XYZ file of C-alpha atoms in Angstrom:
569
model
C 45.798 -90.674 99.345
C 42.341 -88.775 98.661
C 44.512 -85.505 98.673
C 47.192 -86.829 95.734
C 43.974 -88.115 93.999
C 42.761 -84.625 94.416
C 45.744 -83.056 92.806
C 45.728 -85.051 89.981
C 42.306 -84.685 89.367
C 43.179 -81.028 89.338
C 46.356 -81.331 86.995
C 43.750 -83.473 84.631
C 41.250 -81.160 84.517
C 43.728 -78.015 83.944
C 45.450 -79.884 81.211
C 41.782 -80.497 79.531
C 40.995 -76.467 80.056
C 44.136 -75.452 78.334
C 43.589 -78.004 75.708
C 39.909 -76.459 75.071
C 41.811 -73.448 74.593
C 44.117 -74.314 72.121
C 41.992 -75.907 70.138
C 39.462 -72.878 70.211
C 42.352 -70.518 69.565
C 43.291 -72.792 66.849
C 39.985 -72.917 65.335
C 39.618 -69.114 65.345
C 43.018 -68.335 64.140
C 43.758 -70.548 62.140
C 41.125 -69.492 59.226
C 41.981 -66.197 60.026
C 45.603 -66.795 58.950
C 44.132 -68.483 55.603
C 42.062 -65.570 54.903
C 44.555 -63.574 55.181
C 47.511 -65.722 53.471
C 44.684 -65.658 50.074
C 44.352 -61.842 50.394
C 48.256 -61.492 50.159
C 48.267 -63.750 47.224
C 45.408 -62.645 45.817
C 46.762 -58.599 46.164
C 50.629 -59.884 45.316
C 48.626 -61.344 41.702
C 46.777 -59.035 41.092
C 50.096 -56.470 41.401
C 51.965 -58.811 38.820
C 48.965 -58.123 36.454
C 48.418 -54.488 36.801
C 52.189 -54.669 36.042
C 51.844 -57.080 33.048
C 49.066 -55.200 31.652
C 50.941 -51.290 32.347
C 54.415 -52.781 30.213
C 52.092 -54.605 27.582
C 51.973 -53.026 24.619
C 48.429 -54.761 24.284
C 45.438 -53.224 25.734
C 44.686 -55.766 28.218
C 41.655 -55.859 30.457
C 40.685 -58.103 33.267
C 36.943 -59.680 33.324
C 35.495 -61.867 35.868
C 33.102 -63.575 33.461
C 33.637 -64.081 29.710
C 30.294 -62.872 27.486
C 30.790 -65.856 25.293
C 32.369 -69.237 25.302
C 35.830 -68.393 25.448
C 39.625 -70.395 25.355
C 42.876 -69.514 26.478
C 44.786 -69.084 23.704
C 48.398 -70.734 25.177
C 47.268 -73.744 26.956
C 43.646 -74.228 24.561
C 41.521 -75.008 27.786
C 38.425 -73.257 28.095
C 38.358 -70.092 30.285
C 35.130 -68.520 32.480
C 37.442 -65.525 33.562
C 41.147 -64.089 32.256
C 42.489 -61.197 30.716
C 41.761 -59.978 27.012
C 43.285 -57.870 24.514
C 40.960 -54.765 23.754
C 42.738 -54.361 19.906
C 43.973 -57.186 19.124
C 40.923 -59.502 20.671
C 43.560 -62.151 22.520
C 41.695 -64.070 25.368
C 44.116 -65.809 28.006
C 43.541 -67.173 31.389
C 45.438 -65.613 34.361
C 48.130 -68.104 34.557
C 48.826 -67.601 30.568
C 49.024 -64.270 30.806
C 52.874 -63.523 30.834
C 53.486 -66.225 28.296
C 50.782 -64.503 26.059
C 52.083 -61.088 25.981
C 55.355 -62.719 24.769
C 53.946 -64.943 22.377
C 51.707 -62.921 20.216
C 51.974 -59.441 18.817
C 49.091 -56.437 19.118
C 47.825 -54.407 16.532
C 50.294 -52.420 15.180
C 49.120 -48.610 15.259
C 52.586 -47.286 13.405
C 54.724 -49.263 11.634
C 57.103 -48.949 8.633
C 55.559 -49.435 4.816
C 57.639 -50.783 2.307
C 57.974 -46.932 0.466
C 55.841 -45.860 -2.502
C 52.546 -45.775 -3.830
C 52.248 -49.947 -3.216
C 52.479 -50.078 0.325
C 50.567 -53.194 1.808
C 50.476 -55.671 4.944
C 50.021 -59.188 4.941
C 47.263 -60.743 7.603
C 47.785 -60.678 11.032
C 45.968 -63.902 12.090
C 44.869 -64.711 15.375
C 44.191 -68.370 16.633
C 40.902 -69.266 18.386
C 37.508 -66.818 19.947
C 36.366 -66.368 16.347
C 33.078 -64.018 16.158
C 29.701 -66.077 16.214
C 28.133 -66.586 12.721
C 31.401 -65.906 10.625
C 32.377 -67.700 7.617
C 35.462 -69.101 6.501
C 37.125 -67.122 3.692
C 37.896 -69.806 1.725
C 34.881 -72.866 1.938
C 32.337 -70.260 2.827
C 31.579 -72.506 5.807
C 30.796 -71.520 9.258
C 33.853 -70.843 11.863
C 33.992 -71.555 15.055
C 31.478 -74.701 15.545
C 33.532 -76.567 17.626
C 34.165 -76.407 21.273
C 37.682 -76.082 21.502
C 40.131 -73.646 20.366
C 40.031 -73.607 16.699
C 40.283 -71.717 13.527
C 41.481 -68.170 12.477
C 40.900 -64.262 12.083
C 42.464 -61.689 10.802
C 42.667 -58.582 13.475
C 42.423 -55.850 10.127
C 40.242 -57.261 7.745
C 37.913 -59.509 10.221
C 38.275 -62.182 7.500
C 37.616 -65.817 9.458
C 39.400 -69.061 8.401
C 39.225 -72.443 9.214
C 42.412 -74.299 10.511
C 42.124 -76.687 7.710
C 42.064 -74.543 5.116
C 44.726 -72.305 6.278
C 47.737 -72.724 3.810
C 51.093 -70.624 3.176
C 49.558 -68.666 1.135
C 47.113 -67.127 3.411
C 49.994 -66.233 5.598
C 51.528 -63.798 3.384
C 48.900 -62.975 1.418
C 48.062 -58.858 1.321
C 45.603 -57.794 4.172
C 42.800 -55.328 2.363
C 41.545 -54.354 5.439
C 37.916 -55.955 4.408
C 34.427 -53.902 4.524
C 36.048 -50.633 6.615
C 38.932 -50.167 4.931
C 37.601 -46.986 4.002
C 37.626 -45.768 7.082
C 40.968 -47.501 8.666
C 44.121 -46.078 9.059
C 46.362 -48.123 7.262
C 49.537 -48.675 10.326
C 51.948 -47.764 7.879
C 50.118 -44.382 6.751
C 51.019 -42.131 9.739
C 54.703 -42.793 9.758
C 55.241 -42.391 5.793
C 53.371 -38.962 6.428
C 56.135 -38.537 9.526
C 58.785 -39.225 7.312
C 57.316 -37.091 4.631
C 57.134 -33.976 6.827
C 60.347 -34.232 7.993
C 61.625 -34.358 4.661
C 59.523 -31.278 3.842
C 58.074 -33.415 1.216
C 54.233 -32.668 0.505
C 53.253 -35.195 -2.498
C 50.753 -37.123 0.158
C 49.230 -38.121 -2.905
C 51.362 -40.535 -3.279
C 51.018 -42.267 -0.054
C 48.648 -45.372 -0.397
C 45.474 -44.918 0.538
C 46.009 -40.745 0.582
C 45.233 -40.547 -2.959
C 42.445 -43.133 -2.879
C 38.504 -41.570 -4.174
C 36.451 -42.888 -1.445
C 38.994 -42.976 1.623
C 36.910 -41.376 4.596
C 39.234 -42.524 7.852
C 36.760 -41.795 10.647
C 37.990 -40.879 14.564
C 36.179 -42.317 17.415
C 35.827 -39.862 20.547
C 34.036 -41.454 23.230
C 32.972 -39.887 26.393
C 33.238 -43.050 29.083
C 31.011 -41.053 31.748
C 28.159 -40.200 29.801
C 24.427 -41.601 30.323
C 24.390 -45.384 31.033
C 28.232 -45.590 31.180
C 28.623 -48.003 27.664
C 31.764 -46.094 26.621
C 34.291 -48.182 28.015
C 32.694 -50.988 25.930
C 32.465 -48.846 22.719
C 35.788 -48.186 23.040
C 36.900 -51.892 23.150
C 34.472 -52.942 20.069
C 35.974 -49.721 17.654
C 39.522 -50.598 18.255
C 39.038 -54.332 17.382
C 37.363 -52.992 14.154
C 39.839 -50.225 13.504
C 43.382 -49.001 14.144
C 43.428 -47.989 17.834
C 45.016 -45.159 16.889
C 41.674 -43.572 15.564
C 39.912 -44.019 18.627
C 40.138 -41.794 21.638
C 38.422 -41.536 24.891
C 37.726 -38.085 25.999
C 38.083 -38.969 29.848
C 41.840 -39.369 29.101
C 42.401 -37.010 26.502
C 40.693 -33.475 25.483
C 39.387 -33.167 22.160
C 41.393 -30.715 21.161
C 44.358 -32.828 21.216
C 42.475 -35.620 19.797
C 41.809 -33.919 16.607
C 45.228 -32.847 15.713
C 45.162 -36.537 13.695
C 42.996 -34.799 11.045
C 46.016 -32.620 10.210
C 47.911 -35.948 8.603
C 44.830 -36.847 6.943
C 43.341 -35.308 3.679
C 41.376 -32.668 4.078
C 37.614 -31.873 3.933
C 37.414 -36.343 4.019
C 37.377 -36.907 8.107
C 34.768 -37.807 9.695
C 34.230 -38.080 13.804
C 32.169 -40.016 15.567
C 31.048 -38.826 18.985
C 29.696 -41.209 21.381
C 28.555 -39.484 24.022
C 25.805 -36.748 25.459
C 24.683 -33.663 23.905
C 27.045 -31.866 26.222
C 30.370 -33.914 24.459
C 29.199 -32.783 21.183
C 28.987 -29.450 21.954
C 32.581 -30.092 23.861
C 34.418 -31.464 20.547
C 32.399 -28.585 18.240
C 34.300 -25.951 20.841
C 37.333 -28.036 19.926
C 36.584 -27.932 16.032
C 35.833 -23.696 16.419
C 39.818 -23.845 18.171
C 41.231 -25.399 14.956
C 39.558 -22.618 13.003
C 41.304 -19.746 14.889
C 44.416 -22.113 14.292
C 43.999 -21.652 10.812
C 43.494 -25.229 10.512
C 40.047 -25.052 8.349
C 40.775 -27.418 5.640
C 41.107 -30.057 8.094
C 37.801 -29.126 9.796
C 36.221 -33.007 9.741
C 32.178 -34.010 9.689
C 30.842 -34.916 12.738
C 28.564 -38.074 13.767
C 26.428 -38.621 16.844
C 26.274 -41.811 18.684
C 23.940 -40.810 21.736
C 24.609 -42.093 25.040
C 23.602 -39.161 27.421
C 19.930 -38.452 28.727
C 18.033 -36.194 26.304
C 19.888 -36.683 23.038
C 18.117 -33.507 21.107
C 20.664 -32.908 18.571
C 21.408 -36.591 18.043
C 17.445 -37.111 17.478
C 17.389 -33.900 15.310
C 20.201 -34.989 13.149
C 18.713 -38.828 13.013
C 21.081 -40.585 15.207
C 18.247 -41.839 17.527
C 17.221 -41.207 20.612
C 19.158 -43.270 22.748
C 21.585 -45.691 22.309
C 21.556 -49.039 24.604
C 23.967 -51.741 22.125
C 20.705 -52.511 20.121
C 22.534 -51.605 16.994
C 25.935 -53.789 16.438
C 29.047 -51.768 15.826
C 29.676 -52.466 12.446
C 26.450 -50.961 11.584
C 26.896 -48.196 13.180
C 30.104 -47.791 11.123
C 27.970 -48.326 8.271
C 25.601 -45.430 8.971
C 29.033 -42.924 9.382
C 29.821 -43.868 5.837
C 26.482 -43.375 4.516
C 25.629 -40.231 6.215
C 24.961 -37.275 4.547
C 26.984 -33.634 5.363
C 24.553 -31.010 6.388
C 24.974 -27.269 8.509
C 24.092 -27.003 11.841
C 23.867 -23.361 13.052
C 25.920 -22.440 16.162
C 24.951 -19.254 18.373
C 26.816 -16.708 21.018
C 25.044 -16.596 24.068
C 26.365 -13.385 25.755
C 25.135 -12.648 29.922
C 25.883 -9.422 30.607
C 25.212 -9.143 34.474
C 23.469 -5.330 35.664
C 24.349 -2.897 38.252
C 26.678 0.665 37.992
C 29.499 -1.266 39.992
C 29.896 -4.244 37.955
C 33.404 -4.272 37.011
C 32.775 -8.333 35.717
C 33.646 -9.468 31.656
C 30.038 -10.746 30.737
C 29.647 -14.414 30.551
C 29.987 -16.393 27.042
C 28.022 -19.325 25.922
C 27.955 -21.376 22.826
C 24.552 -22.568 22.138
C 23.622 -25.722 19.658
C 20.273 -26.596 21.207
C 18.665 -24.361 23.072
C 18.805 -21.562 25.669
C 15.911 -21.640 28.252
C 14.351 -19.305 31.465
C 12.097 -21.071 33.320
C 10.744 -24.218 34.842
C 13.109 -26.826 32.640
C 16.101 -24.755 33.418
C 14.968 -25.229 37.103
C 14.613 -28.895 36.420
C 18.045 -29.168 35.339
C 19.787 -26.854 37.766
C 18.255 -28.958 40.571
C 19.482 -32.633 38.437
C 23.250 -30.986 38.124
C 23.287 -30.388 41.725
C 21.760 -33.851 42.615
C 24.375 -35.416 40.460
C 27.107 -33.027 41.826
C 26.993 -34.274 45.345
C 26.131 -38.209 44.217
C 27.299 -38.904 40.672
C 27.780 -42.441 41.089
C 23.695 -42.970 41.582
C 23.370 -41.104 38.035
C 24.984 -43.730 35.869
C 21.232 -44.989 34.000
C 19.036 -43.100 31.662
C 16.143 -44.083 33.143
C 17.056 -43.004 36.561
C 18.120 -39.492 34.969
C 14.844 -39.231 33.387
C 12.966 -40.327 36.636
C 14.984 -37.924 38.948
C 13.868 -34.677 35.913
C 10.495 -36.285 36.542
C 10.340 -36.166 40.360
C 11.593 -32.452 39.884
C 9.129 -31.690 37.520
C 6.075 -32.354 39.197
C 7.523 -30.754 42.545
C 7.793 -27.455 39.933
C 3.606 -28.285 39.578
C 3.103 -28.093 42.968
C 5.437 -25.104 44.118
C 5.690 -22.714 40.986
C 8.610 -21.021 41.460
C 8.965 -19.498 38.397
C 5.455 -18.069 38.408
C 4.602 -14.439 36.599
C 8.103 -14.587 34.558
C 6.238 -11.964 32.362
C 6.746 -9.307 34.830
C 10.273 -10.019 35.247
C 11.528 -10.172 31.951
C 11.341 -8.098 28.309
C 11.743 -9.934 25.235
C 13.293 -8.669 21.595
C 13.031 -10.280 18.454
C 15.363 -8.390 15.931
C 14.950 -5.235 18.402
C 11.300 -5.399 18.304
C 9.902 -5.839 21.929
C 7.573 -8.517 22.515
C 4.283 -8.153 24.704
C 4.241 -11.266 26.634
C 1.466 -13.217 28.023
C 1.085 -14.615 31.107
C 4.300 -17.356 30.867
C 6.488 -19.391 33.644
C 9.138 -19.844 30.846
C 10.888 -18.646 27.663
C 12.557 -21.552 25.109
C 15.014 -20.020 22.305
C 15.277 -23.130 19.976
C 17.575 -24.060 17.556
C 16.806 -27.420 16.630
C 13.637 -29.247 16.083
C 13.828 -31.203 19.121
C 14.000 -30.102 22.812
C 13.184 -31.924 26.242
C 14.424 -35.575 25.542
C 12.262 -35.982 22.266
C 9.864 -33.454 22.076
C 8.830 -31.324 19.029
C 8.323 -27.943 20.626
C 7.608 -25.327 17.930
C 5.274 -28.123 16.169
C 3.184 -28.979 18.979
C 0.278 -30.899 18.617
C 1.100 -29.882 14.581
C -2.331 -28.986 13.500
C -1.436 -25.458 13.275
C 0.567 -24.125 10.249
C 3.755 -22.587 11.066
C 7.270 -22.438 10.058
C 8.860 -25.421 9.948
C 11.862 -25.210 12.128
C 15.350 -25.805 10.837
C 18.580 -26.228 12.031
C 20.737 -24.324 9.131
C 18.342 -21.377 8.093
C 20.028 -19.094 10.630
C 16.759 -18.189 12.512
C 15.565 -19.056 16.404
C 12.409 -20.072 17.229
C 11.008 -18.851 20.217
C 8.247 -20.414 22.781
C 6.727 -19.486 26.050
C 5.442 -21.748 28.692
C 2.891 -21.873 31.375
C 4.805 -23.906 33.504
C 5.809 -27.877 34.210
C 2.754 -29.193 33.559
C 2.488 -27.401 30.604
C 5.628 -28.673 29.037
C 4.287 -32.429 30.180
C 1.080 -32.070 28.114
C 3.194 -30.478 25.253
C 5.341 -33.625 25.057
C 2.634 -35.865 24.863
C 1.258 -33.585 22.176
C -2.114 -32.721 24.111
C -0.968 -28.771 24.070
C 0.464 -26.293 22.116
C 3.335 -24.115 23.122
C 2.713 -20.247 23.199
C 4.663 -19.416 19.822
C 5.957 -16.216 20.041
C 8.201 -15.656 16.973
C 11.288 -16.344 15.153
C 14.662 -14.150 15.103
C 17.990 -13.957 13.934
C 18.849 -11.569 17.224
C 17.106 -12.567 20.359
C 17.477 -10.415 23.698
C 16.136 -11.133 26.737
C 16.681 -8.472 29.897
C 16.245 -9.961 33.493
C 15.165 -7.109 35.642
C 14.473 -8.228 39.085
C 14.829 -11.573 41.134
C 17.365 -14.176 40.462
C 16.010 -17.128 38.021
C 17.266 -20.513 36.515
C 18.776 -20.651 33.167
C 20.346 -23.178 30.966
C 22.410 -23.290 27.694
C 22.559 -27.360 26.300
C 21.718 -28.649 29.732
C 24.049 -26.845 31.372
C 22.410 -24.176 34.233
C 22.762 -21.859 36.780
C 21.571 -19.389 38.501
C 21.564 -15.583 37.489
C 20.413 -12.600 39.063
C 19.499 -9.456 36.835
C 20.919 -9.282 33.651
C 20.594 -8.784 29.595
C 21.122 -12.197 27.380
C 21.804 -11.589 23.875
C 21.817 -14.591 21.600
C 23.311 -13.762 18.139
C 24.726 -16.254 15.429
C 28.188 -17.538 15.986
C 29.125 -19.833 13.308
C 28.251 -23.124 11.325
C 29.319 -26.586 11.938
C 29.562 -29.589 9.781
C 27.864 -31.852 10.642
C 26.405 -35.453 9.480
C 22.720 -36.252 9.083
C 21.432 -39.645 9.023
C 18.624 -40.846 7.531
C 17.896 -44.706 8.911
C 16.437 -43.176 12.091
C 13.643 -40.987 11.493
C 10.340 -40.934 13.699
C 6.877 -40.560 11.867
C 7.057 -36.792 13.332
C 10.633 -36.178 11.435
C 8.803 -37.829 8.260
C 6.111 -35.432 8.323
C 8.333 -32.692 9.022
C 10.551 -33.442 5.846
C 7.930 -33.986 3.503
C 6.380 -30.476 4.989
C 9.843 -28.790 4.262
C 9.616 -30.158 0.095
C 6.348 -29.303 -0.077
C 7.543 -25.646 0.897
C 10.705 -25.793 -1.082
C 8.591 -27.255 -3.974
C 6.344 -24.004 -3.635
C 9.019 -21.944 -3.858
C 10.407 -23.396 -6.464
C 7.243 -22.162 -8.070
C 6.859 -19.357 -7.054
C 10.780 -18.273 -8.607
C-alpha cells in the first residue's frame, strides 16, 4: 500500500516537473517566435516598399515622423509616419501606399507641348498637406485651417485653393508657373528642343519660354555629404519648387554630366546653384573649365553658393554667408539667385614640381580658388582629412569640424612643428626673391577671406594696404608665426606679416618634408618648387544681402579708391 502510494506520488510529482517545463519553455519561446514572426513581416514590408518606391515614377521617401500635421491622402485619416513624394509633395500612410502611386500622377519632368510659340499646361492640383500660412487664390483667405484633409495646391505654380472655391475652371485653367517661373523648366521645353534637334531645326526662339527677356532657368547641384549633411533635405525642398529635372545631387551624378542641361538652354542665361563646401565649388568650376575645352563656352552658366561645408571662404567672399543651417527658407534663397549680380573670380595653376636628378615623375597640378598655404593651417588640415579618413561618420556637424581644427591647433602651439620655415624655403614675387623673417607659415591668397571667416591681408585693418580682390589678377601673400598667431589674427588682436602681392608666386622647398594645402585639400611634400600662375576666370554670382560690417568697410574702401582714380584719369 505505502509503496503504490509512493509511486504515485512519484508519477504526480514528475508530471508537475514536466509541466514546469513546458510552461517555462513556452514562456521563453513563445515571445521569441513573435519577435521573430514581426521581424519577417516587418522585413517582407518593408521589401514591398523599397519595391513600390524603385518602380514609382514618384520620388518617394519613407519618414518615421511627419514635421507637420500631416493626412493620408487616400483614406483622409491623419498620419504620424508614411511615405511622401519628394516632387510632387504626396503624403500617404504605409497601407495607402500602392493605391497612391496608382491614383495620382508626379511631376512631369518631360512631356509633350501642344507645338508652337503658345505652349502651356493647365494646373496640376494636389488634394490636402497645403503649406502653413498660404492663401487661397481666389478669396485671399487662409488654406489649410482645418484639421482634416482639405483644400488644394498646385505642384508648379504653388498657388493654394480652397475646396470650396475650386470650380471647372480652375481645373483647366493655364498653370504660369507662379513667382519662379523664371527659373523653371517648363516640362514641355526639353522635349520640343529634342524634337527640334532631331529635325536639325535651330529657331529655339520660338520655343515658349526660349525667347522670353528675363528667363534665367537655374540648376541645383547639391553635394549630400558636405558639412552638417542638409543636402538630402535641400534636394527634396528644390524639386517641390522646381522641375526635378533641374536639380541634381552630385553623390549620384558628376558635375560634368550634370551640366550638359545648359547645352538645351540659351546661352550666357544659366545660372547654378551649388549647395555644398568650398571643395564642391571648386569640383563643378573643374567641370565648367571641361566644357570650355569642349568648345562649349556660350553655354558656360553663373554660378551661386549655398554653403554647407566647414569654412565657407569663397561663399563668405562672394556674400553667400558663412554657413548655412535652414535659417533662410528656400524660396528666398531662390530669390537671392535671381537677384545676384555676375562678377569674375580669378582661378590659378598650382604646379609641384618634386626635386632630385632621378625624378622621372609629371609634376603635380592644382587648381586654386582660395588659397594655397605652407605651414601650421595646412598641418591643421592634413591632420582633420586623416581624422575624417579613418571615421567619417563622426564628421557629419560643423561645429564638431571646427572643434576637431581647434584641438589640432592648439596641439600645433604646444609642439611647433613647422618651426624656422624661413630656413627651409625661398620665396619669389614676379621673380624677385623675398628675404623672409622669422615665419612658421606662408598664405598665397586669393580671396578676401581665409580660415573659416577671417580677413587675413586686412588684419586688425588699421594699416593702409591694398585692398584685396578677387578679379584683379594679383595674390596676396602673408607669413605667419605660427597657430597661435593665426588665432589672435582671427580675432583681429594681430596683424599678419604682409609680404607682398604678385601675379607669379614661386615658392622652392629645399629640405625636410612639410604640410601643404590647396582649398582644404593637403598633403604632404618633400622638397620641391610650387609655382602658382593665373589659370583662368570664372563666372561667378555675388550677392549682396549678406555682407558683414568688415565686407562693408571693405567695399566702401574699394570706391573710395576707384573714386580716386577716377580723379586722378
Amino acid at each position: 500500500m505505502e509503496g503504490t502510494e509512493g509511486r504515485s506520488r512519484t508519477a504526480s510529482s514528475g508530471i508537475a516537473d514536466w509541466s514546469l517545463v513546458f510552461w517555462t519553455l513556452c514562456a521563453v519561446i513563445l515571445p521569441v517566435l513573435i519577435t521573430l514572426w514581426c521581424s519577417f513581416q516587418r522585413s517582407r514590408r518593408q521589401v514591398l516598399i523599397r519595391d513600390i518606391f524603385r518602380k514609382s515614377k514618384h520620388d518617394w521617401h519613407y519618414t518615421d515622423l511627419f514635421g507637420q500635421p500631416s493626412y493620408c491622402c487616400v483614406c483622409a485619416q491623419h498620419i504620424l509616419q508614411g511615405a511622401f513624394c519628394n516632387c510632387c509633395g504626396l503624403r500617404v500612410s504605409e497601407r495607402c501606399l500602392k493605391k497612391a502611386d496608382q491614383l495620382f500622377l508626379c511631376k512631369e519632368i518631360m512631356m509633350r507641348s501642344n507645338g508652337g510659340a503658345h505652349s502651356s499646361m493647365p494646373h496640376h492640383w494636389i488634394r490636402g498637406n497645403v503649406p502653413l500660412c498660404s492663401c487661397c487664390m481666389m478669396c485671399k483667405q487662409q488654406c489649410g485651417t482645418q484639421p482634416k484633409l482639405c483644400d488644394y495646391r498646385c505642384v508648379w505654380c504653388q498657388q493654394t485653393v480652397h475646396d470650396e472655391c475650386m470650380m471647372d475652371c480652375l481645373k483647366t485653367e493655364e498653370c504660369t508657373f507662379g513667382e519662379f517661373r523664371d527659373l523653371i523648366i517648363p516640362p514641355y521645353y526639353l522635349s520640343t528642343i529634342n524634337q527640334m534637334r532631331k529635325d536639325k531645326k535651330s529657331n529655339y526662339e520660338k520655343v515658349v519660354p526660349y525667347g522670353r527677356k528675363h528667363w534665367m532657368p537655374v540648376i541645383i547641384l547639391a553635394n549630400t555629404r558636405s558639412g552638417n549633411n542638409m543636402g538630402e533635405t535641400l534636394l527634396g525642398e528644390f524639386k517641390i519648387l522646381l522641375n526635378p529635372v533641374q536639380v541634381f545631387d552630385l553623390s549620384k551624378i558628376t558635375p560634368a554630366k550634370a551640366l550638359q542641361l545648359c547645352t538645351l538652354l540659351p546661352c550666357n542665361a544659366v545660372r547654378v546653384l551649388v549647395c555644398g563646401g568650398d571643395g564642391t565649388v571648386g569640383w563643378v568650376l573643374d567641370a565648367i573649365d571641361e566644357m570650355k575645352i569642349k568648345g562649349q563656352e556660350r553655354y558656360i552658366p553663373q554660378v551661386a553658393i549655398l554653403p554647407l561645408g566647414t569654412g565657407n571662404d569663397l561663399s563668405n567672399t562672394l556674400g553667400w554667408g558663412a554657413g548655412y543651417a535652414g535659417e533662410v527658407p528656400v524660396e528666398q534663397i531662390l530669390r537671392n539667385v535671381m537677384e545676384a549680380d555676375g562678377i569674375k573670380l580669378d582661378r590659378w595653376k598650382v604646379q609641384v614640381t618634386n626635386k632630385g636628378y632621378y625624378n622621372l615623375r609629371k609634376p603635380k597640378g592644382f587648381t586654386m580658388n582660395n588659397y594655397f598655404s605652407i605651414g601650421p593651417d595646412a598641418l591643421m588640415a592634413l591632420n582633420f582629412h586623416a581624422h575624417r579618413e579613418k571615421t567619417p561618420s563622426l564628421f557629419s556637424s560643423r561645429i564638431i569640424n571646427k572643434a576637431v581644427y581647434f584641438f589640432y591647433g592648439t596641439k600645433d602651439c604646444l609642439v611647433q612643428e613647422c618651426k624656422d620655415l624661413n630656413k627651409k624655403v625661398e620665396l619669389e614675387l614676379d621673380g624677385e626673391r623675398i628675404e623672409l623673417p622669422n615665419l612658421e607659415g606662408i598664405i598665397v591668397l586669393n580671396i578676401g577671406y581665409w580660415g573659416g571667416g577671417c580677413r587675413l591681408w586686412e588684419g586688425m585693418g588699421d594699416e593702409p594696404y591694398p585692398l584685396a580682390r578677387h578679379d584683379d589678377g594679383l595674390l596676396e601673400v602673408v607669413g605667419v608665426h605660427g597657430s597661435f598667431h593665426c588665432a589672435q589674427i582671427q580675432v583681429k588682436l594681430a596683424n599678419p606679416v604682409r609680404l607682398g602681392q604678385a601675379h607669379t608666386v614661386r615658392l622652392i622647398l629645399k629640405s625636410s618634408k612639410m604640410p601643404m594645402q590647396v582649398d582644404g585639400e593637403p598633403w604632404a611634400q618633400g622638397p620641391c618648387t610650387v609655382t602658382i600662375t593665373h589659370k583662368t576666370h570664372a563666372l561667378m554670382l555675388y550677392h549682396s544681402g549678406e555682407q558683414t560690417d568688415d565686407d562693408a568697410s571693405s567695399l566702401s574702401e574699394q570706391d573710395h579708391v576707384r573714386e580716386q582714380t577716377d580723379e586722378d584719369v
